Structures are given as structure tokens and as C-alpha cells.
Short mmCIF file of C-alpha atoms and ligand atoms in Angstrom, two decimals:
data_model
loop_
_atom_site.label_atom_id
_atom_site.label_comp_id
_atom_site.label_asym_id
_atom_site.label_seq_id
_atom_site.Cartn_x
_atom_site.Cartn_y
_atom_site.Cartn_z
CA MET A 28 -200.82 71.49 14.67
CA SER A 29 -197.35 72.78 12.68
CA SER A 30 -197.93 71.28 8.93
CA PRO A 31 -194.80 70.96 6.42
CA ARG A 32 -195.96 74.37 5.04
CA SER A 33 -195.09 76.30 8.20
CA ASP A 34 -192.10 73.90 8.78
CA HIS A 35 -190.68 75.25 5.05
CA ARG A 36 -191.19 78.76 6.52
CA ASN A 37 -189.85 78.43 9.89
CA ILE A 38 -186.49 76.96 8.52
CA LEU A 39 -186.51 79.64 6.07
CA ARG A 40 -186.59 81.99 8.63
CA ILE A 41 -184.22 80.93 11.02
CA ALA A 42 -181.41 80.26 7.85
CA THR A 43 -182.73 84.06 6.86
CA ALA A 44 -181.67 85.17 10.55
CA LEU A 45 -178.66 82.59 10.79
CA SER A 46 -176.65 84.56 7.16
CA ALA A 47 -178.31 87.72 8.58
CA GLY A 48 -176.03 87.39 11.05
CA PHE A 49 -173.51 85.93 9.73
CA SER A 50 -173.37 89.05 6.56
CA LEU A 51 -173.65 91.63 9.89
CA VAL A 52 -170.06 89.81 11.32
CA LEU A 53 -168.14 90.53 7.93
CA LEU A 54 -170.01 93.60 7.53
CA SER A 55 -168.51 94.86 10.37
CA GLY A 56 -165.01 94.28 9.15
CA CYS A 57 -164.56 91.05 11.92
CA LYS A 58 -162.01 88.86 11.30
CA LEU A 59 -163.48 85.43 11.26
CA THR A 60 -161.12 83.58 12.77
CA GLU A 61 -161.42 86.59 15.78
CA VAL A 62 -164.99 85.92 15.47
CA PHE A 63 -165.06 82.58 16.26
CA ASN A 64 -162.63 82.80 18.89
CA LEU A 65 -163.88 85.65 20.48
CA SER A 66 -160.55 87.22 20.78
CA GLY A 67 -161.24 90.96 18.18
CA PRO A 68 -159.17 94.01 20.03
CA GLN A 69 -162.58 94.78 22.18
CA SER A 70 -163.23 92.03 23.28
CA THR A 71 -163.71 91.21 26.70
CA MET A 72 -163.64 87.41 26.60
CA VAL A 73 -159.69 87.57 25.85
CA THR A 74 -157.96 89.14 28.76
CA ALA A 75 -155.08 90.71 28.93
CA GLY A 76 -154.81 91.80 32.85
CA PRO A 77 -156.54 90.62 36.57
CA VAL A 78 -159.20 92.73 36.94
CA ALA A 79 -160.49 92.16 33.06
CA ALA A 80 -160.26 88.79 33.73
CA ARG A 81 -162.26 88.73 36.91
CA GLN A 82 -165.28 90.78 35.32
CA TRP A 83 -164.87 87.40 32.94
CA ASP A 84 -164.96 85.35 35.49
CA LEU A 85 -167.66 86.66 36.50
CA PHE A 86 -169.65 86.63 34.11
CA MET A 87 -169.05 82.94 33.45
CA VAL A 88 -170.28 82.22 36.88
CA THR A 89 -173.65 84.39 35.91
CA VAL A 90 -173.31 82.42 32.50
CA TYR A 91 -173.47 78.62 34.18
CA VAL A 92 -176.00 79.80 36.56
CA THR A 93 -178.81 81.15 34.16
CA THR A 94 -177.89 77.79 32.02
CA PHE A 95 -178.47 75.23 34.52
CA ILE A 96 -182.23 77.59 35.39
CA PHE A 97 -182.31 77.32 31.23
CA ILE A 98 -181.78 74.13 30.93
CA VAL A 99 -184.12 72.88 34.34
CA VAL A 100 -186.94 75.06 33.66
CA GLY A 101 -186.69 73.70 30.00
CA SER A 102 -186.83 70.28 30.68
CA VAL A 103 -189.26 70.00 33.27
CA LEU A 104 -191.69 72.97 30.07
CA ALA A 105 -191.05 70.04 27.73
CA TYR A 106 -191.95 67.42 29.65
CA ALA A 107 -195.06 68.54 30.94
CA GLN A 108 -195.65 69.53 27.54
CA ILE A 109 -195.09 66.43 25.42
CA LYS A 110 -196.81 64.24 28.67
CA PHE A 111 -200.12 66.34 29.22
CA ARG A 112 -200.61 67.32 25.77
CA ALA A 113 -204.25 66.31 24.22
CA LYS A 114 -203.85 63.13 22.72
CA SER A 115 -207.24 62.36 21.11
CA GLU A 116 -210.36 64.56 19.68
CA ALA A 117 -212.01 63.61 23.46
CA ASP A 118 -208.12 65.06 25.47
CA GLU A 119 -209.01 68.66 22.93
CA HIS A 120 -212.80 68.98 24.91
CA ALA A 121 -212.47 67.16 28.60
CA ALA A 122 -212.76 69.67 30.90
CA PRO A 123 -209.80 70.91 32.74
CA PRO A 124 -208.69 69.01 35.39
CA PRO A 125 -209.57 69.81 38.63
CA GLN A 126 -207.37 73.10 40.06
CA GLY A 127 -205.28 73.32 43.26
CA HIS A 128 -204.44 76.45 45.40
CA GLY A 129 -200.91 75.68 46.19
CA ASN A 130 -197.74 73.30 46.73
CA PRO A 131 -196.27 74.54 50.09
CA LEU A 132 -193.84 72.18 49.10
CA VAL A 133 -192.98 72.97 45.80
CA GLU A 134 -193.77 77.02 46.87
CA ILE A 135 -190.56 76.41 49.59
CA GLY A 136 -188.24 74.60 46.92
CA LEU A 137 -188.92 77.31 44.56
CA ILE A 138 -187.70 79.62 46.56
CA VAL A 139 -184.49 78.23 48.29
CA ALA A 140 -183.61 76.88 45.37
CA SER A 141 -183.79 80.59 44.33
CA VAL A 142 -181.84 82.03 47.09
CA ALA A 143 -178.93 79.88 46.43
CA LEU A 144 -178.63 80.40 43.23
CA LEU A 145 -178.53 83.79 44.13
CA VAL A 146 -176.42 83.44 46.73
CA ILE A 147 -173.38 81.41 44.14
CA ILE A 148 -173.69 84.51 42.18
CA ALA A 149 -173.60 86.97 45.46
CA ILE A 150 -171.26 85.46 46.44
CA PRO A 151 -168.03 86.07 43.33
CA THR A 152 -169.47 89.34 42.61
CA LEU A 153 -168.73 90.45 46.49
CA ARG A 154 -165.92 89.81 46.25
CA ASP A 155 -165.10 91.18 42.85
CA ILE A 156 -166.83 94.45 43.66
CA ILE A 157 -163.89 94.30 46.29
CA TYR A 158 -160.74 93.05 43.97
CA THR A 159 -161.73 95.17 41.24
CA HIS A 160 -162.80 98.20 42.97
CA ASP A 161 -158.80 99.37 44.09
CA VAL A 162 -155.18 97.96 43.82
CA PRO A 163 -154.64 94.92 46.18
CA GLU A 164 -153.45 96.44 49.59
CA ALA A 165 -150.33 94.09 49.10
CA GLU A 166 -149.96 95.85 45.53
CA LYS A 167 -150.31 98.84 46.87
CA ALA A 168 -146.63 100.31 47.07
CA ASN A 169 -145.82 98.69 43.47
CA ALA A 170 -148.52 100.22 41.64
CA MET A 171 -148.50 103.56 39.84
CA GLU A 172 -151.02 106.21 39.27
CA VAL A 173 -152.04 108.12 36.24
CA THR A 174 -155.20 110.79 35.74
CA ALA A 175 -156.95 110.72 32.59
CA THR A 176 -159.42 112.97 31.54
CA GLY A 177 -162.26 113.17 29.05
CA TYR A 178 -162.40 115.64 26.45
CA GLN A 179 -165.45 115.70 23.88
CA TRP A 180 -163.92 113.67 22.00
CA TRP A 181 -160.23 112.52 23.26
CA PHE A 182 -157.77 111.62 26.06
CA LYS A 183 -155.77 113.84 27.77
CA PHE A 184 -153.02 111.55 30.18
CA GLU A 185 -150.56 112.59 32.95
CA TYR A 186 -148.25 111.18 35.13
CA PRO A 187 -148.72 112.86 38.04
CA SER A 188 -145.25 111.24 39.80
CA GLU A 189 -143.43 112.18 36.74
CA LEU A 190 -142.48 115.67 36.48
CA VAL A 191 -141.19 117.71 33.68
CA LYS A 192 -139.34 120.58 33.57
CA LEU A 193 -141.29 123.68 31.33
CA PRO A 194 -139.42 125.61 30.01
CA ASN A 195 -139.90 128.79 32.14
CA GLY A 196 -138.33 127.05 34.20
CA GLY A 197 -141.23 125.46 36.40
CA GLU A 198 -142.29 121.73 36.36
CA ALA A 199 -145.92 120.20 35.39
CA PRO A 200 -146.59 116.32 34.97
CA LEU A 201 -145.99 114.47 31.93
CA VAL A 202 -148.88 114.46 29.81
CA THR A 203 -149.63 113.00 26.44
CA GLY A 204 -152.88 112.75 24.41
CA ASN A 205 -154.75 109.32 23.38
CA GLU A 206 -152.02 106.63 24.01
CA LEU A 207 -151.71 105.56 27.75
CA VAL A 208 -147.81 104.09 28.20
CA VAL A 209 -147.70 101.61 31.40
CA PRO A 210 -145.23 99.08 32.92
CA ALA A 211 -146.46 95.31 32.31
CA GLY A 212 -147.01 93.99 35.69
CA ILE A 213 -147.26 97.29 37.46
CA PRO A 214 -150.53 97.58 38.68
CA VAL A 215 -151.67 101.13 37.59
CA ARG A 216 -153.77 103.55 38.95
CA VAL A 217 -156.66 106.01 37.17
CA GLN A 218 -157.58 108.53 38.38
CA LEU A 219 -160.67 109.49 35.83
CA ARG A 220 -161.80 113.04 35.13
CA THR A 221 -163.50 115.49 32.63
CA VAL A 222 -163.40 119.00 31.42
CA ASP A 223 -166.46 118.86 29.90
CA VAL A 224 -169.41 115.44 30.48
CA ILE A 225 -169.58 112.13 31.35
CA HIS A 226 -166.97 110.09 29.47
CA SER A 227 -166.67 106.54 30.26
CA PHE A 228 -163.15 104.96 30.60
CA TRP A 229 -162.66 101.31 29.04
CA ILE A 230 -159.87 98.88 28.16
CA PRO A 231 -161.90 95.78 27.16
CA LYS A 232 -158.88 94.06 27.51
CA LEU A 233 -157.23 95.07 30.79
CA ALA A 234 -160.38 97.02 32.84
CA GLY A 235 -163.46 99.08 32.96
CA LYS A 236 -165.83 100.59 32.55
CA VAL A 237 -166.02 103.49 35.16
CA ASP A 238 -167.66 106.78 34.69
CA MET A 239 -165.59 110.23 34.36
CA MET A 240 -167.80 111.92 35.82
CA PRO A 241 -168.06 116.05 35.68
CA ASN A 242 -166.92 117.33 39.35
CA ARG A 243 -166.46 114.07 41.45
CA GLY A 244 -163.09 112.07 41.09
CA ASN A 245 -163.91 108.32 40.65
CA PHE A 246 -160.75 105.82 39.71
CA LEU A 247 -160.53 102.43 38.67
CA TRP A 248 -156.88 100.10 38.05
CA PHE A 249 -155.71 97.68 35.91
CA LYS A 250 -152.52 95.35 35.16
CA ALA A 251 -150.94 94.31 31.80
CA ASP A 252 -150.21 90.49 32.45
CA HIS A 253 -147.66 90.87 29.83
CA PRO A 254 -146.05 93.97 27.56
CA GLY A 255 -149.52 94.60 24.23
CA TYR A 256 -150.83 96.72 22.54
CA PHE A 257 -154.39 97.29 23.13
CA TYR A 258 -157.93 99.28 22.36
CA GLY A 259 -159.85 101.79 24.87
CA GLN A 260 -162.97 103.25 24.05
CA CYS A 261 -165.01 105.66 25.26
CA ALA A 262 -168.36 103.46 26.20
CA GLU A 263 -170.66 106.82 27.88
CA TYR A 264 -172.88 108.11 24.58
CA CYS A 265 -171.49 111.86 25.08
CA GLY A 266 -171.96 113.77 21.55
CA GLU A 267 -171.27 113.50 17.67
CA SER A 268 -168.34 111.51 17.53
CA HIS A 269 -168.55 109.51 21.00
CA ALA A 270 -168.15 105.93 19.15
CA ILE A 271 -165.08 107.12 17.77
CA MET A 272 -163.10 108.54 20.80
CA ARG A 273 -160.96 105.82 20.94
CA PHE A 274 -157.72 105.56 22.75
CA ARG A 275 -154.47 102.79 23.39
CA VAL A 276 -153.01 101.12 26.02
CA VAL A 277 -149.72 100.31 25.39
CA ALA A 278 -147.56 97.75 27.98
CA LEU A 279 -143.71 98.13 27.79
CA SER A 280 -141.53 95.67 29.99
CA ALA A 281 -139.66 97.15 32.59
CA PRO A 282 -136.50 98.45 31.01
CA ASP A 283 -138.88 99.29 28.55
CA TYR A 284 -140.92 101.96 29.97
CA ALA A 285 -138.23 103.12 31.80
CA LYS A 286 -136.68 104.28 28.24
CA TRP A 287 -139.64 106.07 26.84
CA LEU A 288 -140.03 107.65 30.46
CA GLU A 289 -136.56 109.18 29.78
CA HIS A 290 -137.72 110.16 26.05
CA GLN A 291 -140.84 111.58 26.77
CA LYS A 292 -139.39 114.03 29.42
CA GLN A 293 -137.18 115.81 27.20
CA THR A 294 -138.39 118.32 25.16
CA ALA A 295 -139.77 118.12 21.89
CA ARG A 296 -137.40 117.02 19.21
CA SER A 297 -136.21 119.90 16.65
CA VAL A 298 -134.90 119.05 13.41
CA THR A 299 -132.47 121.29 11.82
CA ALA A 300 -130.34 120.45 8.21
CA ALA A 301 -127.28 120.10 11.41
CA SER A 302 -129.06 117.69 13.54
CA LEU A 303 -130.28 115.24 10.29
CA ALA A 304 -126.57 115.12 9.30
CA ALA A 305 -125.58 114.15 12.50
CA ALA A 306 -128.24 110.91 12.84
CA ALA A 307 -127.54 110.84 8.77
CA ALA A 308 -126.57 107.36 9.54
CA ALA A 309 -129.19 106.05 12.11
CA PRO A 310 -133.19 106.90 10.73
CA THR A 311 -135.03 103.88 9.58
CA GLY A 312 -138.07 104.26 7.77
CA GLN A 313 -140.69 102.99 9.63
CA PHE A 314 -143.64 103.78 6.51
CA ALA A 315 -141.29 101.60 3.95
CA GLY A 316 -142.58 98.41 4.05
CA MET A 317 -146.36 100.16 5.53
CA LYS A 318 -149.30 100.40 3.13
CA PHE A 319 -151.72 101.95 4.91
CA GLU A 320 -155.58 101.63 4.16
CA THR A 321 -156.95 104.42 1.29
CA GLY A 322 -160.71 104.98 1.66
CA ASP A 323 -162.38 105.44 4.80
CA ALA A 324 -161.00 102.62 6.49
CA LEU A 325 -159.86 103.53 10.01
CA ALA A 326 -157.05 102.87 11.95
CA GLY A 327 -155.41 100.56 11.80
CA SER A 328 -153.97 99.21 8.44
CA ALA A 329 -153.13 95.41 8.16
CA ALA A 330 -149.38 95.30 8.64
CA PHE A 331 -149.95 98.18 12.14
CA ASP A 332 -152.25 95.08 13.49
CA ALA A 333 -150.92 92.23 12.26
CA ASN A 334 -147.94 93.39 15.40
CA PRO A 335 -149.30 96.08 16.87
CA LEU A 336 -146.52 97.07 19.52
CA GLU A 337 -143.66 96.71 16.79
CA SER A 338 -145.33 99.16 14.53
CA TRP A 339 -145.97 100.99 17.78
CA ARG A 340 -141.73 100.76 18.45
CA ASN A 341 -140.89 101.70 14.68
CA MET A 342 -143.25 105.10 15.25
CA GLN A 343 -140.21 105.84 18.19
CA LYS A 344 -137.84 106.57 15.76
CA PRO A 345 -137.44 109.13 13.14
CA GLU A 346 -138.54 109.13 9.57
CA ALA A 347 -136.24 108.03 6.88
CA GLY A 348 -136.37 110.90 4.51
CA GLU A 349 -136.87 114.04 7.25
CA ASP A 350 -136.38 117.51 5.40
CA ALA A 351 -134.77 120.28 7.85
CA ALA A 352 -136.18 122.95 5.80
CA LEU A 353 -140.52 121.86 5.15
CA ILE A 354 -139.99 120.65 9.53
CA ALA A 355 -139.16 124.44 10.22
CA THR A 356 -141.64 125.65 7.22
CA GLY A 357 -144.03 123.42 9.03
CA ARG A 358 -142.84 124.67 12.38
CA LYS A 359 -143.51 128.66 11.56
CA LEU A 360 -147.18 127.81 10.42
CA PHE A 361 -147.95 125.78 13.85
CA SER A 362 -147.41 129.65 14.77
CA ASP A 363 -149.24 131.12 12.14
CA LYS A 364 -151.87 129.50 11.16
CA THR A 365 -152.90 129.77 15.61
CA CYS A 366 -151.97 125.80 16.24
CA VAL A 367 -149.72 126.72 18.96
CA SER A 368 -153.41 128.81 21.08
CA CYS A 369 -154.42 124.84 21.32
CA HIS A 370 -151.29 122.30 21.37
CA ALA A 371 -149.11 122.29 23.70
CA VAL A 372 -145.70 121.11 22.38
CA ARG A 373 -142.97 121.63 24.82
CA GLY A 374 -140.57 123.35 24.11
CA HIS A 375 -141.32 124.35 20.88
CA GLU A 376 -143.88 126.96 20.32
CA GLY A 377 -147.34 125.05 21.55
CA ILE A 378 -148.53 126.40 24.68
CA GLY A 379 -151.85 125.39 24.23
CA ILE A 380 -154.29 122.64 26.13
CA THR A 381 -158.08 122.59 24.39
CA GLY A 382 -156.14 120.30 22.04
CA PRO A 383 -153.96 116.89 22.68
CA ASP A 384 -150.72 118.04 23.83
CA LEU A 385 -148.21 117.46 20.71
CA THR A 386 -145.18 116.97 22.42
CA ARG A 387 -144.82 113.43 20.68
CA VAL A 388 -147.62 113.27 18.18
CA GLY A 389 -145.23 111.91 15.57
CA SER A 390 -144.54 108.52 17.90
CA ARG A 391 -148.08 108.28 18.44
CA SER A 392 -149.63 105.34 16.52
CA THR A 393 -152.87 107.59 15.96
CA ILE A 394 -154.37 110.39 15.67
CA ALA A 395 -157.19 112.16 16.21
CA ALA A 396 -158.50 109.90 19.28
CA GLY A 397 -157.60 106.56 17.50
CA VAL A 398 -159.46 106.88 14.75
CA LEU A 399 -156.71 107.39 11.92
CA GLU A 400 -153.59 105.16 11.75
CA ASN A 401 -150.96 107.64 12.43
CA THR A 402 -149.59 107.84 8.40
CA PRO A 403 -148.42 111.05 7.06
CA ALA A 404 -150.74 110.80 4.28
CA ARG A 405 -152.91 110.48 6.71
CA MET A 406 -152.15 113.03 9.15
CA ARG A 407 -152.58 115.19 5.64
CA ASP A 408 -156.42 114.03 5.60
CA TRP A 409 -156.86 114.47 8.97
CA LEU A 410 -155.88 118.18 9.00
CA LYS A 411 -157.36 118.92 4.94
CA GLN A 412 -160.97 117.63 6.45
CA PRO A 413 -161.06 116.79 10.50
CA ASN A 414 -164.70 117.04 10.33
CA HIS A 415 -164.81 114.12 7.80
CA TYR A 416 -163.54 112.27 10.75
CA LYS A 417 -163.77 113.53 13.82
CA PRO A 418 -167.47 115.28 12.89
CA GLY A 419 -168.02 117.97 15.52
CA ASN A 420 -164.51 118.44 17.15
CA LYS A 421 -163.13 121.45 18.64
CA MET A 422 -160.60 121.69 15.80
CA TRP A 423 -163.69 121.94 13.13
CA PHE A 424 -165.67 124.06 14.75
CA GLY A 425 -164.80 127.08 16.68
CA GLY A 426 -160.42 126.65 14.45
CA PHE A 427 -160.94 126.25 10.82
CA ASN A 428 -164.55 127.67 11.17
CA LEU A 429 -165.90 130.45 13.22
CA GLN A 430 -169.35 131.40 14.15
CA ASP A 431 -170.04 134.56 12.70
CA ASN A 432 -172.74 137.32 14.46
CA SER A 433 -175.42 135.40 13.09
CA GLY A 434 -174.56 131.68 14.53
CA ASP A 435 -173.54 130.26 11.68
CA TRP A 436 -170.29 128.85 11.15
CA GLN A 437 -167.98 130.35 8.65
CA PRO A 438 -164.30 130.13 7.48
CA ASN A 439 -161.47 131.22 9.31
CA PRO A 440 -159.20 132.53 7.11
CA GLN A 441 -156.15 132.67 9.78
CA MET A 442 -156.51 128.96 9.08
CA THR A 443 -157.07 128.08 6.23
CA LEU A 444 -154.14 125.91 4.55
CA SER A 445 -153.42 125.13 1.40
CA ASP A 446 -151.96 121.82 0.50
CA ARG A 447 -147.81 122.61 0.47
CA GLU A 448 -148.97 123.90 4.28
CA ILE A 449 -150.50 121.20 5.13
CA THR A 450 -147.47 119.17 3.56
CA ALA A 451 -144.83 121.05 5.98
CA LEU A 452 -147.56 121.23 8.36
CA VAL A 453 -147.06 117.18 8.46
CA ALA A 454 -143.97 117.30 8.46
CA TYR A 455 -143.33 119.51 11.43
CA LEU A 456 -145.92 116.59 12.79
CA HIS A 457 -144.23 113.46 12.12
CA SER A 458 -140.73 115.55 13.75
CA LEU A 459 -141.64 115.47 16.81
CA LYS A 460 -140.99 111.72 18.07
CU1 CUA B 17 -166.59 110.40 25.50
CU2 CUA B 17 -168.23 108.61 24.74
#
């Protein structure tokens, strides 16, 4: 029997649990409207493409079926508890009723009902496994192909059918890092690869998750219903910075995508006093009205989140106030400080493949694989203390620091950067539009 006292305690317990859950939501930085609409940037519940929509619909089928089972079983249980409860002292001490040894009708009925419910789940499951596995036949001719490669902890994207001319005269697929730009309304088939451990490719609003396995080809496909800016995330534990191994998918209208592609195929932008004078009439400062978050707040700022796609578009334009001399200094430092051996800047000195291709790093909306908004201030933070923002990253362990003979990490004098040098490097990297 429950006393008024234990009722109170229970109510208190429920209230505590509810307020704890609520505080967790608030602490995690979720916006309340997003919580109620279930529409956060990494929500799978408000979808933007057919693959994610099918995955969501299938989830809801199982929700409906299990809710039905819950109600039926719960009702029978409640009925039995109320109807056969002990109503008097005598009931409580009565001998147990005669025990049966099963009822064939009930047992067969339960088996048939269970099978029927499983079939109800199995039919859409099989249908959707087939649909989400690969681009449907009817759309295959229209599909485009990209290769995504997982690295600890960032993503490389290659466009095998879009070849770019290399400075040495050769050709290679166009490469970008951490931002996959695609046309909206076109099926995109993504070959999934990894150079190190298992990662998992997931764009919650579009498709996923599918693992990127060492020594094994995998793939998935997705289609964005409309232009937009979508969050991606590695979904398989892959080491220290797994939780912040992110990427973005930017879906553009067909003409915008064609324009973007055309621009990507050019070699890296070179800023000189003459080129600045020629463009003096044009540049627009995208950061003038953009206040970036301070402290440990990561990508992106409120201004960015208000309209990420538009903010991304602004990132594509050269910035106001570019300083050709500073940019030239930065470009020289990029070589002198050996950044070139890990990062490629097509047409400039960078040729490395260990880190992301930086040919257009200035036009990306985030740096450090989706962790920081790509503002000059954030780029500066990143170059100053990369290990603070992405623990364990290879630029810090292997670049800024090297292992001595006893295995301890020591600062690499060749890569030590003064504040002035960082300023010049940021100017150079942000000129790479
Ligand atoms: Cu890559 Cu987790």
C-alpha cells in the first residue's frame, strides 16, 4: 500500500528527473524551439532528403508497432492487476487458484500475432534496405560520384570526374576538405574510404551511417531535396577527437554548383598589390557584421547559424582590407615553417597530403573539421593552440611537436610561430578563396 508520504517522495523523484533532463538540454546548448520541434542541426527527425526520410519513416513504423504492443500488453496487465487484486484480508491469505498448464489457443494466437507484427516491420525494412543501399536504377544516369576519406580526425572529399590541372602538367581529381559541396536534387554516391581506423559517415538530415573501413570499399548515397547547409559527423569511435570529427555538406542549386565547380578548378588565388588594386571596387567584408563567439564556444556563431547557407556564400568572396604584403609574408611562412609538406595549395608551394587540401581554405565555413567557425580570429586561435581545440591532432603531435629519443614530445623549433607570424599566416590562409 502506498502512503501519502511515499506518494510525495515519488512525485519529488519524478520532478527531479524532469528538471535534470531539462537542465541537460539547456546545458548542452540546444535551443528550446529546436528541442520542441526536434529540428536541431543534427536531428534525424526533420529530414532534407529521400534516404534520411525513408530511415525516419521506418523508425516511425517500429514506433507505431511497439506502441501498439505496449498499449495491448499494458492494458491486459492493468486489467489483471485491478480485477484480480486482493480485496480483503481473506483474499490476501487465500490459497492460490488452480494452476493451468498452458492454453493452446492463447499460445498459438500470441505466436501468430507476434509473427504478424514482425512481418509488418519486415516489409518496409527490406524495402528500405534496398532503396537506401544504392541509387535507384531510374536515377543512376543522373547521379554523381564523390570519394570521402576519413582521417584522424577530418574528412577528405574527392570528385573523381572533375579533373583539375596540376602545376606540373598532370591531372588529378578535385579535392576539398571537410566541406562537401553538391548540387541539390541530384543523387550523390559517396565512396567511403579511410587511411587509418574505422570511421563512420553520417549526415543526419540526409543519410547515414555507413562505416569507412580499412582495406574495404563501402559506399552510401544521398540526395538533398533543396539547397541547404547540413551538418555531418563521424559516428564511429575513432580516437581522441572522434566527437569533434565533423564535416559539412553544402547543397547548391545547379547553376550555383556549376559556378562553384568552375572556381574550384582554378589554381589557388594569388593576392598581389596589383590584383588588389584591380579588385578594389569589389571586395565585400563578410565578417564586418559577424560577431564570433568567444571562449570555448565552437562553430558556428549565432549570426552564422541564423542563415548558414548565406553565410557560407559570403565566405566565398574575398575579404575587405586584404594586405598584399602581409599575405606574401604568410605565403612564405607557409613554406618556411614546413606547412607545405602536409598541406596542398594547388598552384602555390603546398604539396602535402597528410592534412587537408587548403587550396580554398579561406572559403570554407569551418576549420579543424567543423570544430571552429572559420573567422580570422578563430584561425588564429587554431594556429596558436591546435591541441586545445582538437586533442591529439597530427599538426600538434608530429608538426608543432616532435618526439625525442626517449619518446617525449618536444616543441619543434622549425614550427614555432610568433604572434606576428600567425597574423601573416591567417592573412594568407584567408586569402585562399
Ligand atoms: Cu572518425 Cu569517429
